[in-house]
XYZ file of C-alpha atoms in Angstrom:
203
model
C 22.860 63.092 -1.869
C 24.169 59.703 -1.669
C 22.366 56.690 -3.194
C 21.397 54.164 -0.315
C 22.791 50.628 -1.504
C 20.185 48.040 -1.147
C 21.286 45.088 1.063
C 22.816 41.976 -0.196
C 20.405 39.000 0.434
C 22.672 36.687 2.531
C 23.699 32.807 1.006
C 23.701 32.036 -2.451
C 20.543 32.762 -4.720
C 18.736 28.705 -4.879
C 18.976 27.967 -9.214
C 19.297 24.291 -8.974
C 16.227 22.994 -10.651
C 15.608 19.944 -7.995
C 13.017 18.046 -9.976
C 15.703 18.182 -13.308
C 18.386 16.900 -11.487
C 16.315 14.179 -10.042
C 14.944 12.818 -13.651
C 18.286 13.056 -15.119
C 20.053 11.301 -12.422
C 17.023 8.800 -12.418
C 17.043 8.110 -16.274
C 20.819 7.573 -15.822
C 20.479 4.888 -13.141
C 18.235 3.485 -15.030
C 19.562 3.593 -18.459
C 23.094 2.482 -17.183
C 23.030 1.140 -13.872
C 22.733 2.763 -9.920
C 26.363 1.986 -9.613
C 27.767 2.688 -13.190
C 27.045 6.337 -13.444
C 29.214 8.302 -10.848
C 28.202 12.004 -9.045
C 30.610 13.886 -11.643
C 28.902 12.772 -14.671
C 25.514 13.236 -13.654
C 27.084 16.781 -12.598
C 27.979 17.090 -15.516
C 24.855 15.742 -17.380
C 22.325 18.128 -15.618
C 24.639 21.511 -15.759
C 24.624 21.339 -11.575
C 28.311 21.858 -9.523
C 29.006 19.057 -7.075
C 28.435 21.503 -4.225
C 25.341 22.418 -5.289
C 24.073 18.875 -5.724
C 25.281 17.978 -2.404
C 23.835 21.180 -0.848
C 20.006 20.215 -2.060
C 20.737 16.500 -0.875
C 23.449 15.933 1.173
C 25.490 13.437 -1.239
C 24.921 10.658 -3.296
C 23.076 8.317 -0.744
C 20.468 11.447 -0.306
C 19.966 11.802 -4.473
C 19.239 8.023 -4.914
C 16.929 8.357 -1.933
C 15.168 11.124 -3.894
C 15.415 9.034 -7.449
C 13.874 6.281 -6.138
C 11.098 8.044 -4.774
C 10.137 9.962 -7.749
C 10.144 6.560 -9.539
C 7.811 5.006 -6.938
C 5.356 8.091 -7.015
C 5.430 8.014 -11.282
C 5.943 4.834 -12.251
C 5.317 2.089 -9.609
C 2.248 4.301 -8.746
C 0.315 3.292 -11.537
C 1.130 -0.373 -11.593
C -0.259 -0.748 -7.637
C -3.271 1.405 -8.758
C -4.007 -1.767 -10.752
C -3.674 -4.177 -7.977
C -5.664 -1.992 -5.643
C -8.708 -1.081 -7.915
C -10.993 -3.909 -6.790
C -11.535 -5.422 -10.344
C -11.447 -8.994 -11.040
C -8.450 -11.190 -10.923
C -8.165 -11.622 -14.724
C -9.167 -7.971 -15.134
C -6.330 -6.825 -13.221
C -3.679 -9.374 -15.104
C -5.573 -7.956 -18.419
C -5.032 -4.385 -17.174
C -1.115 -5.172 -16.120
C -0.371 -6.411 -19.778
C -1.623 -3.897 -21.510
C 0.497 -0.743 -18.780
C 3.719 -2.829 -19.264
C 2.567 -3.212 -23.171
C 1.820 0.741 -23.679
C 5.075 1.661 -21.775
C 7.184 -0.833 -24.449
C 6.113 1.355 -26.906
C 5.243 4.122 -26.136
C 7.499 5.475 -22.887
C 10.682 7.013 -23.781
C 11.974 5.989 -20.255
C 14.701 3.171 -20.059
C 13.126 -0.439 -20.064
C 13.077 -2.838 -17.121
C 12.651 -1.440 -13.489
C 15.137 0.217 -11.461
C 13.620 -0.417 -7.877
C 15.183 -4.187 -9.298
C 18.268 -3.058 -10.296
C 18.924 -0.703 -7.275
C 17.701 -3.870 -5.019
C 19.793 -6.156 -6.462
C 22.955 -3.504 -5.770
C 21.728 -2.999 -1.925
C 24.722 -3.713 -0.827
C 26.472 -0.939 -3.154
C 23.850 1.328 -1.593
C 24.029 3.918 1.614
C 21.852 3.956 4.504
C 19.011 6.419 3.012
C 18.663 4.545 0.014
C 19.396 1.016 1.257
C 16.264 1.762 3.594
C 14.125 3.418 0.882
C 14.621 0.239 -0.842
C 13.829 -2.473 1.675
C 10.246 -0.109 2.377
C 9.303 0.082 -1.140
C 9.864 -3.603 -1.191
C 7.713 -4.149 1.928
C 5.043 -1.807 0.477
C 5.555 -3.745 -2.715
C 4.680 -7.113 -1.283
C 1.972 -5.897 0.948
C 0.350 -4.734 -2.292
C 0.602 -8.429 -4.234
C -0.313 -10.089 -0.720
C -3.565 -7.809 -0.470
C -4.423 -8.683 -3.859
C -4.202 -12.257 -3.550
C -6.180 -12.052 -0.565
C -8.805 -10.356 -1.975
C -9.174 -12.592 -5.299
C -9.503 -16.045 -2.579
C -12.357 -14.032 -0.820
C -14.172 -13.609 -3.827
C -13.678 -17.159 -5.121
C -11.717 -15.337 -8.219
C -8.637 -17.827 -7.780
C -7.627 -20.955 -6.550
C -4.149 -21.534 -4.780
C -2.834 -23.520 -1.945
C 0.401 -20.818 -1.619
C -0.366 -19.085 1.205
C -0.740 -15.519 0.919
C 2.503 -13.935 1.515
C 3.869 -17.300 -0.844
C 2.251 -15.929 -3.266
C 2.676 -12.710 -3.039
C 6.325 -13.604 -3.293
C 5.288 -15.568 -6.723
C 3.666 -12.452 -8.383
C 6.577 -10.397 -7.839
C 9.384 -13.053 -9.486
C 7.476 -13.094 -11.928
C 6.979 -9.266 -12.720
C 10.782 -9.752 -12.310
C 11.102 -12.048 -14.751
C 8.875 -9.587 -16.752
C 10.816 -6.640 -16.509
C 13.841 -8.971 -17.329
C 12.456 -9.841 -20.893
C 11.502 -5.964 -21.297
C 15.119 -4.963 -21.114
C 16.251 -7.708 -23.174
C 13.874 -6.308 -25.701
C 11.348 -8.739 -25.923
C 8.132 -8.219 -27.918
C 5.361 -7.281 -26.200
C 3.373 -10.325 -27.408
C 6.240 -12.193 -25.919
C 5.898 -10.684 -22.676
C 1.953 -10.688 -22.094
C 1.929 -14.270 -23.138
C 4.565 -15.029 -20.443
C 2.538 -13.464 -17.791
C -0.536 -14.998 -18.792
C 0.956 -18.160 -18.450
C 2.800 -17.082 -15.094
C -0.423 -16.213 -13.887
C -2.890 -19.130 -14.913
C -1.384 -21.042 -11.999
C -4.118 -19.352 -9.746
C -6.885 -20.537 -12.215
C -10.130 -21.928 -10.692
């Protein structure tokens, strides 16, 4: 009596680990650069083969696409929770000092922020992640402008920038921020920057 066979499941069994890859790939941008670290080496950093990278995103343009949105869902998440929570004005600037203090030393991600340093390489960028950018900016900006809006309704701050001015204020200087972060700057150093970044909306 022969021994039926059982059938061969068609395609190639799925092992990529999608959320790996991602983090690795991010922590490389991030670490080194969007443009310094090329599709071979984070290959080779994860343990993934080039087709099966570009089989779970297309190419390059559709990983970025995916890194940036992971870092928008785990780490710019938390800093718009802060803006959005409807505490005071100088609440929320304690509240921002303090995230960007506890991830200086305690986050074992690279310092600075990548949505900047992908932003500032736009033009380096392909379509999927060149747009993911310019909506996380938007979002971004929307966020600060809210904010602002909210603090002049409640009499919390005083400014004669309009609204989208100033929204365009708060995020140079979280720049400027993130900036001293990578160059290693103490976290004293840092929260008394933004302090004094921010008093300009003082009553």
């Amino acid at each position: 009596m022969k021994t039926q066979k059982k059938p061969t499941p068609r395609g190639r069994p799925k092992t990529l680990n999608r959320d790996h890859l991602i983090e690795i790939a991010k922590e490389s941008y991030w670490a080194e650069g969007p443009t310094h670290v090329s599709i071979n080496e984070i290959c080779k950093r994860s343990g993934v083969s080039k087709p099966g990278l570009y089989r779970e995103f297309g190419n390059e343009d559709g990983l970025r696409q995916a890194v940036l949105k992971s870092y928008r869902d785990e780490t710019l998440e938390p800093l718009y929770a802060i803006f959005q929570s409807g505490g005071r004005f100088s609440e929320n600037v304690d509240a921002l000092i303090d995230l960007l203090r506890s991830s200086q030393l305690n986050s074992p991600t690279p310092k600075g922020c990548l949505l900047q340093d992908m932003s500032a390489t736009r033009g380096q960028m392909g379509e999927l992640t060149a747009d993911t950018i310019d909506m996380l900016r938007a979002e971004t900006l929307d966020i600060y402008e809210d904010w602002i809006a909210r603090a002049k309704e409640n009499g919390e701050i005083s400014t004669d920038l309009s609204n989208p001015a100033a929204a365009i204020y708060v995020d140079l200087q979280l720049a400027s921020a993130m900036v001293l972060i990578k160059r290693q700057a103490s976290p004293e150093a840092v929260g008394e920057f933004l302090r004094t970044a921010f008093s300009v909306f003082s009553n």
